Every structure is written in C-alpha cells, then in structure tokens.
Amino acid sequence: MLKKSHVKLLKSETINYPTTDMMRNLLIAQVKIHGLELCLMTSHLESCKEHSQERMNQLRKVWEKMREAPANVTVIFGGDTNLRDHEVAKLGGLPSGVCDIWEFLGRPEHCKYTWDTKTNTNKKLCYVSRLRFDRVLLRAAKEGARVVPEHMDLIGLEKLDCGRFTSDHWGILCGFTIQT
C-alpha cells in the first residue's frame, strides 16, 4: 500500500513465476517520494525445504529485475523469501551492487530470526525452529541521492485480541536516510 499524499505511483508490474507450484509472483512499483524515484519490489517466494530449487529460480528472477532497473534509481526488495543462507551461497552470493540490509547493518541479533517458533506460537510444531526467512535487499542508484539503511526492527511481535500473531513470520521495518 502506498500513501498517495507522500508517494506517487509511476508504474507497476506483476511478474508471474512460470514454474511456481504455489501461484507466486513478483510485484514491482516504480514510485516517486519527495522527488526521489525508487523501484520497490516484493515477493513471497516458494515455501518449504523441498521447494528449494524453485525458490532459487525465483530469487534469480528478482535479482535479474533488480539489475534491469534504471541505473539512476534505487531498488529496494523486501519479502517473505523463505531463503536459507546456503541457497544464496549456492547461487554465488548476492549479485555485485546488491546488499542485504541486515548484513549491511552489522547483523543485529534482535532482528535475525524472522521465523521463530520459539516465540511465535501460530505454528504448532514439535520442534523449535529459528530462521531468517525474510529479507530486505538494496541496490543503490549509481548517481544522485543515496538511500542509506539506518536501522531495522521486527514488527508484529504482539498478539492480537484473538490470541494469535498477525503472521507466523515477523515483519521487518527498515528506516533509511536520504543523502543528497
């Protein structure tokens, strides 16, 4: 969702992943915020361990679209990637010019586990699982204003009145500064 008084939508696109079993896609919005053009992307990549190959195919498509964005535009991708670190490594690591904001900020422990069955009781599992399934990636513009990650926190940590959390994943809230 975009607040029209702050953000102007320039263009949007939905790219369906051709081999998804779970009807997944990539959403792309070209926006202008206070005169600064950004490309915002989100996706819910294929879930579960057994869908690793499809998830890596989808991540390759995300990276491709991040690369294809105009050089003068900052790209921010964030979503429920369901990624395991070994999958990113298997693909050769992040592409040149793309950073993982959690890593950029020094790997803050307080927001490492975005899927945490120790704390989040929405999933009833017979084991505890703590993973960093959700990611926010940044590809800086080659010229013009710089968008610099300032902080990252987890959100959705409080239960609703019904006694459940809003999701089985924690949300990620990132703050940025604009350097002109």
mmCIF file of C-alpha atoms in Angstrom, residues 89-167:
data_model
loop_
_atom_site.group_PDB
_atom_site.id
_atom_site.type_symbol
_atom_site.label_atom_id
_atom_site.label_comp_id
_atom_site.label_asym_id
_atom_site.label_seq_id
_atom_site.Cartn_x
_atom_site.Cartn_y
_atom_site.Cartn_z
ATOM 1 C CA ALA A 89 25.618 -19.201 -1.313
ATOM 2 C CA LYS A 90 24.706 -21.872 -3.879
ATOM 3 C CA LEU A 91 23.799 -19.077 -6.314
ATOM 4 C CA GLY A 92 27.226 -17.488 -5.793
ATOM 5 C CA GLY A 93 26.163 -14.961 -3.158
ATOM 6 C CA LEU A 94 24.407 -11.668 -3.725
ATOM 7 C CA PRO A 95 24.994 -10.012 -7.101
ATOM 8 C CA SER A 96 27.500 -7.180 -7.293
ATOM 9 C CA GLY A 97 25.908 -3.939 -6.141
ATOM 10 C CA VAL A 98 23.145 -5.639 -4.114
ATOM 11 C CA CYS A 99 23.340 -5.669 -0.318
ATOM 12 C CA ASP A 100 21.346 -7.497 2.332
ATOM 13 C CA ILE A 101 20.294 -4.716 4.709
ATOM 14 C CA TRP A 102 20.532 -6.958 7.791
ATOM 15 C CA GLU A 103 24.167 -7.722 6.903
ATOM 16 C CA PHE A 104 24.867 -4.067 5.996
ATOM 17 C CA LEU A 105 23.685 -3.037 9.478
ATOM 18 C CA GLY A 106 26.099 -5.468 11.161
ATOM 19 C CA ARG A 107 23.784 -8.479 11.548
ATOM 20 C CA PRO A 108 21.814 -7.167 14.543
ATOM 21 C CA GLU A 109 20.829 -10.112 16.730
ATOM 22 C CA HIS A 110 17.473 -8.604 17.773
ATOM 23 C CA CYS A 111 16.102 -8.941 14.235
ATOM 24 C CA LYS A 112 17.870 -12.075 12.994
ATOM 25 C CA TYR A 113 15.050 -14.605 13.300
ATOM 26 C CA THR A 114 12.030 -13.593 11.264
ATOM 27 C CA TRP A 115 10.548 -17.087 11.581
ATOM 28 C CA ASP A 116 10.796 -18.128 15.213
ATOM 29 C CA THR A 117 8.616 -20.930 16.544
ATOM 30 C CA LYS A 118 10.138 -20.418 19.994
ATOM 31 C CA THR A 119 8.422 -17.032 20.330
ATOM 32 C CA ASN A 120 5.718 -17.131 17.662
ATOM 33 C CA THR A 121 3.082 -19.708 18.600
ATOM 34 C CA ASN A 122 0.985 -19.515 15.416
ATOM 35 C CA LYS A 123 2.526 -22.763 14.108
ATOM 36 C CA LYS A 124 2.262 -25.794 16.361
ATOM 37 C CA LEU A 125 5.487 -27.691 15.708
ATOM 38 C CA CYS A 126 7.043 -30.456 17.783
ATOM 39 C CA TYR A 127 10.437 -28.717 17.469
ATOM 40 C CA VAL A 128 11.820 -25.183 17.723
ATOM 41 C CA SER A 129 12.908 -23.532 14.504
ATOM 42 C CA ARG A 130 14.560 -20.105 14.292
ATOM 43 C CA LEU A 131 15.477 -18.884 10.801
ATOM 44 C CA ARG A 132 15.950 -15.673 8.820
ATOM 45 C CA PHE A 133 13.394 -16.396 6.106
ATOM 46 C CA ASP A 134 12.552 -12.774 5.351
ATOM 47 C CA ARG A 135 14.996 -10.385 3.671
ATOM 48 C CA VAL A 136 15.328 -6.797 2.541
ATOM 49 C CA LEU A 137 17.781 -6.146 -0.291
ATOM 50 C CA LEU A 138 19.049 -2.838 -1.650
ATOM 51 C CA ARG A 139 20.612 -1.873 -4.968
ATOM 52 C CA ALA A 140 21.821 1.709 -4.743
ATOM 53 C CA ALA A 141 21.418 4.181 -7.569
ATOM 54 C CA LYS A 142 24.669 4.809 -9.437
ATOM 55 C CA GLU A 143 24.141 8.587 -9.327
ATOM 56 C CA GLY A 144 22.069 11.154 -7.489
ATOM 57 C CA ALA A 145 20.754 10.853 -3.954
ATOM 58 C CA ARG A 146 21.864 7.861 -1.892
ATOM 59 C CA VAL A 147 19.360 5.820 0.116
ATOM 60 C CA VAL A 148 21.237 4.540 3.169
ATOM 61 C CA PRO A 149 19.844 1.908 5.579
ATOM 62 C CA GLU A 150 19.716 3.375 9.084
ATOM 63 C CA HIS A 151 18.035 0.711 11.225
ATOM 64 C CA MET A 152 15.997 -2.492 11.132
ATOM 65 C CA ASP A 153 13.466 -3.900 13.581
ATOM 66 C CA LEU A 154 10.962 -6.732 13.727
ATOM 67 C CA ILE A 155 7.271 -5.875 13.912
ATOM 68 C CA GLY A 156 4.116 -7.854 14.612
ATOM 69 C CA LEU A 157 5.555 -9.149 17.896
ATOM 70 C CA GLU A 158 2.348 -8.556 19.866
ATOM 71 C CA LYS A 159 -0.581 -10.952 19.859
ATOM 72 C CA LEU A 160 -3.938 -9.768 18.582
ATOM 73 C CA ASP A 161 -7.030 -9.857 20.801
ATOM 74 C CA CYS A 162 -7.788 -13.326 19.425
ATOM 75 C CA GLY A 163 -4.552 -14.634 20.987
ATOM 76 C CA ARG A 164 -2.672 -15.080 17.699
ATOM 77 C CA PHE A 165 0.041 -13.107 15.927
ATOM 78 C CA THR A 166 -0.675 -11.420 12.582
ATOM 79 C CA SER A 167 1.552 -13.979 10.825
#
